XYZ file of C-alpha atoms in Angstrom:
454
model
C 79.359 119.710 106.947
C 82.260 119.121 104.570
C 80.310 120.690 101.688
C 79.880 123.944 103.591
C 83.585 124.354 104.358
C 85.704 126.786 102.401
C 88.418 125.397 100.139
C 91.168 126.755 102.375
C 89.604 125.087 105.422
C 89.311 121.802 103.535
C 92.957 121.860 102.480
C 94.154 122.630 106.000
C 91.884 119.910 107.404
C 93.372 117.412 104.939
C 96.898 118.405 105.972
C 95.979 118.037 109.651
C 94.569 114.567 109.025
C 97.741 113.609 107.157
C 99.841 114.955 110.039
C 97.780 112.976 112.560
C 98.171 109.768 110.556
C 101.902 110.413 110.142
C 102.229 111.039 113.879
C 100.473 107.758 114.706
C 102.641 105.845 112.245
C 105.791 107.498 113.586
C 104.771 106.711 117.145
C 104.195 103.066 116.218
C 107.620 102.879 114.594
C 109.249 104.544 117.629
C 107.536 102.097 120.006
C 108.588 99.042 117.984
C 112.166 100.229 117.624
C 112.296 101.283 121.281
C 111.153 97.839 122.468
C 113.901 96.148 120.499
C 116.480 98.685 121.645
C 115.513 98.301 125.331
C 115.663 94.496 125.157
C 119.081 94.592 123.522
C 120.314 97.178 125.997
C 119.068 95.166 128.967
C 120.746 92.004 127.736
C 123.973 93.862 127.093
C 123.855 95.438 130.536
C 123.351 92.051 132.216
C 126.177 90.572 130.214
C 128.448 93.422 131.293
C 127.406 93.799 134.940
C 127.479 90.144 135.963
C 131.269 89.676 135.342
C 131.892 93.080 136.893
C 130.060 92.102 140.070
C 131.821 88.736 140.191
C 135.245 90.317 139.738
C 134.492 93.002 142.323
C 133.427 90.328 144.859
C 136.575 88.323 144.129
C 138.807 91.337 144.614
C 137.301 92.114 148.030
C 137.964 88.723 149.722
C 140.270 90.209 152.375
C 137.700 92.504 153.803
C 135.377 91.732 156.670
C 131.977 90.573 155.519
C 130.123 93.716 156.654
C 132.753 96.026 155.212
C 132.718 94.060 151.958
C 128.939 94.391 151.597
C 129.060 98.158 152.238
C 131.905 98.614 149.775
C 130.134 96.657 147.066
C 126.828 98.459 147.683
C 128.488 101.866 147.307
C 130.278 100.809 144.140
C 127.219 99.382 142.386
C 124.830 102.249 143.107
C 125.955 104.222 140.029
C 125.299 101.520 137.442
C 122.765 102.267 134.673
C 120.111 99.963 133.238
C 120.537 97.519 136.129
C 120.201 97.648 139.883
C 122.492 95.606 142.135
C 121.072 94.932 145.595
C 123.295 93.372 148.280
C 121.747 91.492 151.184
C 123.367 89.519 154.000
C 122.377 86.058 155.057
C 119.526 87.534 157.081
C 118.105 89.271 154.026
C 119.098 92.755 155.238
C 120.856 95.375 153.099
C 123.844 97.225 154.553
C 123.222 100.740 155.823
C 125.117 103.009 153.403
C 124.380 106.458 152.005
C 122.174 106.116 148.892
C 123.126 107.883 145.705
C 120.312 110.183 144.621
C 119.064 109.258 141.199
C 117.410 111.602 138.762
C 113.640 111.537 138.688
C 112.174 109.653 135.772
C 110.284 111.787 133.226
C 108.697 109.192 130.938
C 104.980 108.771 131.680
C 103.689 105.440 132.837
C 101.687 104.735 129.655
C 104.841 105.145 127.582
C 106.771 102.864 129.941
C 103.988 100.264 129.702
C 104.244 100.313 125.887
C 108.012 99.805 125.779
C 109.246 98.135 128.991
C 110.251 94.442 128.584
C 109.783 91.872 131.379
C 112.148 92.443 134.343
C 115.013 89.952 134.636
C 116.693 89.058 137.957
C 119.989 87.246 138.539
C 121.588 86.374 141.876
C 125.326 85.945 142.547
C 126.499 84.525 145.913
C 129.053 86.563 147.883
C 131.730 84.350 149.452
C 134.486 85.217 151.879
C 136.819 82.304 151.724
C 134.526 79.297 151.690
C 131.808 81.034 153.696
C 128.784 82.701 152.021
C 128.156 86.064 153.582
C 125.396 87.408 151.335
C 123.835 87.631 147.877
C 124.130 90.154 145.015
C 120.785 90.498 143.281
C 121.062 91.990 139.742
C 117.743 93.361 138.400
C 117.252 94.995 135.009
C 116.063 98.605 135.150
C 114.704 99.668 131.726
C 113.483 103.065 132.945
C 116.881 104.621 132.295
C 116.799 103.565 128.639
C 113.120 104.406 128.326
C 113.782 107.905 129.631
C 116.419 108.394 126.971
C 113.991 107.228 124.291
C 111.266 109.462 125.719
C 113.572 112.462 125.564
C 114.470 111.643 121.969
C 110.788 111.197 121.066
C 109.840 114.481 122.730
C 112.601 116.328 120.872
C 111.529 114.786 117.590
C 107.850 115.569 118.317
C 108.651 119.164 119.199
C 110.676 119.621 116.031
C 107.899 118.026 113.975
C 105.293 120.208 115.678
C 107.237 123.386 114.930
C 107.776 122.264 111.343
C 104.083 121.428 110.865
C 102.993 124.715 112.395
C 105.297 126.584 110.030
C 103.958 124.487 107.156
C 100.342 125.193 108.111
C 101.001 128.922 108.370
C 102.740 128.916 104.987
C 99.923 126.834 103.509
C 97.299 129.158 104.953
C 98.989 132.220 103.451
C 99.677 130.482 100.127
C 96.096 129.241 99.808
C 94.825 132.706 100.604
C 96.940 134.105 97.792
C 96.012 131.325 95.373
C 92.278 131.412 96.166
C 91.967 135.199 96.182
C 91.362 135.290 92.392
C 88.538 132.779 92.864
C 86.935 135.136 95.351
C 87.190 137.949 92.821
C 85.738 135.599 90.219
C 82.775 134.893 92.494
C 82.244 138.633 92.937
C 82.417 139.062 89.168
C 79.817 136.344 88.646
C 77.598 138.110 91.161
C 77.927 141.293 89.106
C 77.032 139.356 85.971
C 73.994 137.970 87.782
C 72.991 141.575 88.430
C 73.346 142.209 84.657
C 76.449 144.358 85.078
C 78.263 143.216 81.930
C 80.924 145.916 82.157
C 82.740 144.057 84.957
C 86.253 142.812 84.102
C 88.788 140.839 86.144
C 92.529 141.377 86.262
C 94.683 138.471 85.135
C 96.512 137.307 88.257
C 97.422 134.131 90.061
C 98.456 130.871 88.462
C 98.226 130.020 84.785
C 95.008 128.062 85.285
C 93.386 130.978 87.134
C 94.585 133.355 84.422
C 92.860 131.179 81.806
C 89.621 131.217 83.825
C 89.884 134.993 84.216
C 90.406 135.435 80.485
C 87.374 133.252 79.735
C 85.303 135.232 82.247
C 86.232 138.520 80.591
C 85.335 137.101 77.186
C 81.974 135.862 78.457
C 81.259 139.257 80.049
C 82.213 140.989 76.788
C 80.035 138.607 74.768
C 77.098 139.171 77.125
C 77.597 142.920 76.797
C 77.594 142.630 73.010
C 74.465 140.472 73.098
C 72.769 142.979 75.361
C 73.721 145.814 73.016
C 72.515 143.783 70.034
C 69.229 143.103 71.807
C 68.886 146.812 72.449
C 69.543 147.598 68.803
C 67.110 144.859 67.774
C 64.419 146.257 70.042
C 64.955 149.731 68.638
C 64.840 148.386 65.084
C 61.712 146.430 65.932
C 60.025 149.528 67.265
C 61.185 151.492 64.221
C 59.934 148.760 61.886
C 56.578 148.701 63.654
C 56.300 152.466 63.417
C 57.305 152.401 59.737
C 54.766 149.673 59.001
C 52.037 151.562 60.806
C 52.982 154.783 58.968
C 53.024 152.981 55.631
C 49.678 151.333 56.339
C 48.205 154.666 57.401
C 49.475 156.339 54.206
C 48.027 153.568 52.061
C 44.723 153.793 53.839
C 44.730 157.555 53.373
C 46.124 157.733 49.823
C 44.561 154.599 48.330
C 41.507 153.640 50.308
C 40.451 157.251 50.954
C 39.955 158.237 47.288
C 38.269 154.908 46.574
C 35.817 155.387 49.406
C 35.215 158.982 48.306
C 34.551 157.787 44.751
C 32.170 155.126 46.071
C 30.364 157.766 48.078
C 30.129 160.074 45.069
C 28.845 157.324 42.790
C 26.327 156.243 45.406
C 25.054 159.830 45.656
C 24.837 160.011 41.845
C 22.861 156.770 41.726
C 20.504 158.126 44.360
C 19.912 161.333 42.340
C 19.308 159.400 39.133
C 16.942 157.050 40.921
C 14.951 160.020 42.340
C 14.360 161.563 38.890
C 10.928 160.956 37.284
C 12.464 158.976 34.446
C 15.779 157.359 35.568
C 18.447 157.146 32.855
C 19.347 153.477 32.715
C 22.540 154.082 30.799
C 23.810 156.440 33.466
C 22.879 153.937 36.182
C 24.797 151.220 34.339
C 27.822 153.522 34.025
C 27.733 154.286 37.735
C 27.449 150.565 38.515
C 30.499 149.874 36.356
C 32.402 152.642 38.148
C 31.430 151.198 41.529
C 32.484 147.701 40.415
C 35.879 149.004 39.219
C 36.424 150.853 42.488
C 35.501 147.742 44.508
C 38.000 145.706 42.463
C 40.687 148.289 43.149
C 39.846 148.196 46.862
C 40.037 144.412 46.843
C 43.467 144.519 45.195
C 44.727 147.067 47.707
C 43.283 145.031 50.560
C 44.906 141.826 49.259
C 48.297 143.527 48.934
C 48.023 144.986 52.404
C 47.050 141.648 53.967
C 49.784 139.829 52.053
C 52.369 142.260 53.402
C 51.136 141.782 56.945
C 50.853 138.006 56.594
C 51.672 136.066 53.387
C 48.447 134.676 51.985
C 48.258 130.902 52.054
C 51.482 130.411 54.029
C 50.907 127.380 56.225
C 47.753 126.502 54.293
C 49.427 125.385 51.072
C 52.868 124.012 50.252
C 55.806 126.346 50.818
C 56.829 126.036 47.167
C 53.335 127.103 46.052
C 53.467 130.178 48.332
C 56.825 131.146 46.851
C 55.507 130.703 43.293
C 52.615 133.008 44.160
C 55.148 135.512 45.509
C 57.070 135.440 42.214
C 53.878 135.919 40.173
C 52.923 138.865 42.370
C 56.329 140.485 41.801
C 56.003 139.824 38.045
C 52.608 141.510 38.044
C 53.817 144.563 39.931
C 57.150 144.839 38.078
C 56.509 143.688 34.509
C 59.857 145.112 33.335
C 61.775 142.560 35.472
C 61.952 138.803 34.903
C 61.497 136.724 38.056
C 62.331 132.991 38.058
C 62.299 130.463 40.870
C 63.272 126.863 41.551
C 61.507 125.467 44.599
C 60.810 121.872 43.567
C 63.256 120.396 46.139
C 61.286 121.726 49.116
C 59.052 119.738 51.417
C 55.455 120.652 52.169
C 56.622 122.830 55.035
C 59.184 123.187 57.806
C 57.169 124.817 60.522
C 55.556 128.223 60.637
C 58.664 130.085 61.810
C 61.012 128.585 59.211
C 58.484 128.943 56.392
C 57.875 132.591 57.268
C 61.636 133.253 57.432
C 62.198 131.698 53.987
C 59.289 133.672 52.518
C 60.362 136.991 54.039
C 64.021 136.578 53.067
C 63.170 135.851 49.426
C 60.614 138.672 49.416
C 63.060 141.192 50.884
C 65.906 140.082 48.580
C 63.755 140.559 45.461
C 62.476 143.894 46.763
C 66.065 145.130 47.257
C 67.054 143.852 43.813
C 64.271 145.848 42.145
C 64.188 148.933 44.372
C 67.918 149.504 45.016
C 69.689 147.406 42.389
C 67.548 148.201 39.355
C 67.726 144.551 38.354
C 66.199 143.259 35.121
C 66.452 139.627 36.097
C 66.086 138.017 39.545
C 66.588 134.295 40.213
C 65.513 132.605 43.443
C 66.374 129.052 44.494
C 65.473 127.091 47.628
C 66.273 123.442 48.357
C 66.725 120.977 51.190
C 70.116 119.251 51.301
C 72.117 117.399 53.963
C 69.808 118.428 56.772
C 69.901 122.135 55.889
C 67.649 124.477 53.986
C 69.583 126.603 51.468
C 68.243 129.758 49.806
C 70.049 131.673 47.047
C 68.717 134.866 45.428
C 70.707 136.384 42.494
C 70.101 139.544 40.477
C 71.851 141.388 37.639
C 71.461 144.844 39.112
C 74.092 147.346 40.223
C 74.559 145.567 43.577
C 75.169 147.267 46.876
C 78.009 149.699 47.400
C 80.590 148.815 50.075
C 79.860 152.034 51.972
C 76.102 151.528 51.811
C 74.439 151.588 55.195
C 72.751 148.324 56.116
C 69.049 149.019 56.391
C 66.262 147.363 58.291
C 65.592 144.877 55.495
C 69.031 143.255 55.439
C 69.466 143.453 59.211
C 65.994 141.964 59.671
C 66.879 139.024 57.388
C 70.156 138.449 59.206
C 68.460 138.493 62.602
C 65.725 136.112 61.463
C 68.323 133.648 60.175
C 70.534 134.002 63.268
C 67.548 133.302 65.503
C 67.155 129.929 63.739
C 70.872 129.100 64.103
C 71.515 129.642 60.376
C 74.074 131.518 58.265
C 73.462 134.687 56.238
C 75.850 135.952 53.529
C 75.594 138.894 51.143
C 77.965 138.682 48.156
C 78.448 141.870 46.129
C 81.787 141.017 44.512
C 80.251 139.926 41.178
C 77.739 141.843 39.073
C 74.591 142.406 40.999
C 74.061 140.904 44.450
C 73.813 137.353 45.723
C 72.071 136.476 48.990
C 72.998 133.061 50.419
C 71.137 131.645 53.415
C 71.519 128.305 55.161
C 69.139 127.190 57.910
C 69.359 123.899 59.870
C 66.259 121.733 59.672
C 64.660 120.430 62.840
C 64.373 116.682 62.283
C 61.896 116.402 65.196
C 59.351 118.824 63.769
C 55.703 117.762 63.704
C 54.631 115.190 61.160
C 51.977 117.611 59.921
C 54.672 119.879 58.501
C 56.307 116.987 56.578
C 54.647 115.463 53.643
C 55.557 114.242 50.220
C 57.447 116.701 48.068
C 55.382 118.471 45.409
C 55.312 116.694 42.080
């Protein structure tokens, strides 16, 4: 049940428990002190009343016995904390008007907690040498207990009023203090509904203000991530469309003429074969043409497949795949020198990491040739201190500061960020330098780890 209570209810319940314990402790202290006070008061009253009664009896020796008893009875009716009862030798009290005493207010249970044992003393009443009666002195603690009860009730009433005022103040204060937490809960609900534009006002205590500030930062960060995801999705769709368009153009511009040439050569071979005396030299020429066209188609097909998925990646060592990439660039761009240093790499680091390394080096060299006009491109990749570092340098014109970041650079950055790595593009020196650092998963499968290439 306690877990389902609100914080304000819990705090008030704690205060009420503390008040109840304090009230019990206070009551115990009052009872203990009251017992001691009543005992002392009763003893003091006996010590005071006994001489008074004796002196009063001695001063009334001239009176008749009956008149003396009535006089003494009237005089002793107003005493507090003790009761003096006068009886004659027959055990009868004189008939005198009784003084009306105030009604006791202390409850019986309170009297039972405090009242000490009753004490009784008797003093003989003598007229001359003759005993005419007895004065019985009995302690009466109810008078003192009533005074203590009145004091306790006044103290309890004052404490009750004070505690009620404290509870009301605490209730209002907790409502004010906890109000920001309620707004925070509403804000979290909005975040759960993917409303990242929600913001909270800084209010309340310093601690609540810190929580509010952190909430606003988290909401802002989530909004930025959502916007970045939207941009990434749009770029992904654009990249897919561009790749499809490029593939379609290559199929139309490259494969189309080749297929047309194959069809034309096949028709020519058929015509030559249908002639009465086929010209073998012409058939050989057409066969050579068909072979050349097939080789061209194979090259185009290999380039297209390599762009869609690097050939041999995951089948051979990562360093070997990167060397093949450099040789392919050297073949397609003979005017540029491509060098690489990949000896410090392991066999592989997992399909995702290997593909990221391959694509980043491929895209960096493509940018160096296409946009930078580089004549020399150097690529390095090594494993060091639990991280995979890639550096690609070129001697081209670099990238202008106002150049718009295209899909290639943004794609590299997003690939590296997805692996928890760092991506830097340095254009301060001549040319451009791409620096990439990717953490290595030490728990990757054993199949991806083997001896380094020798």
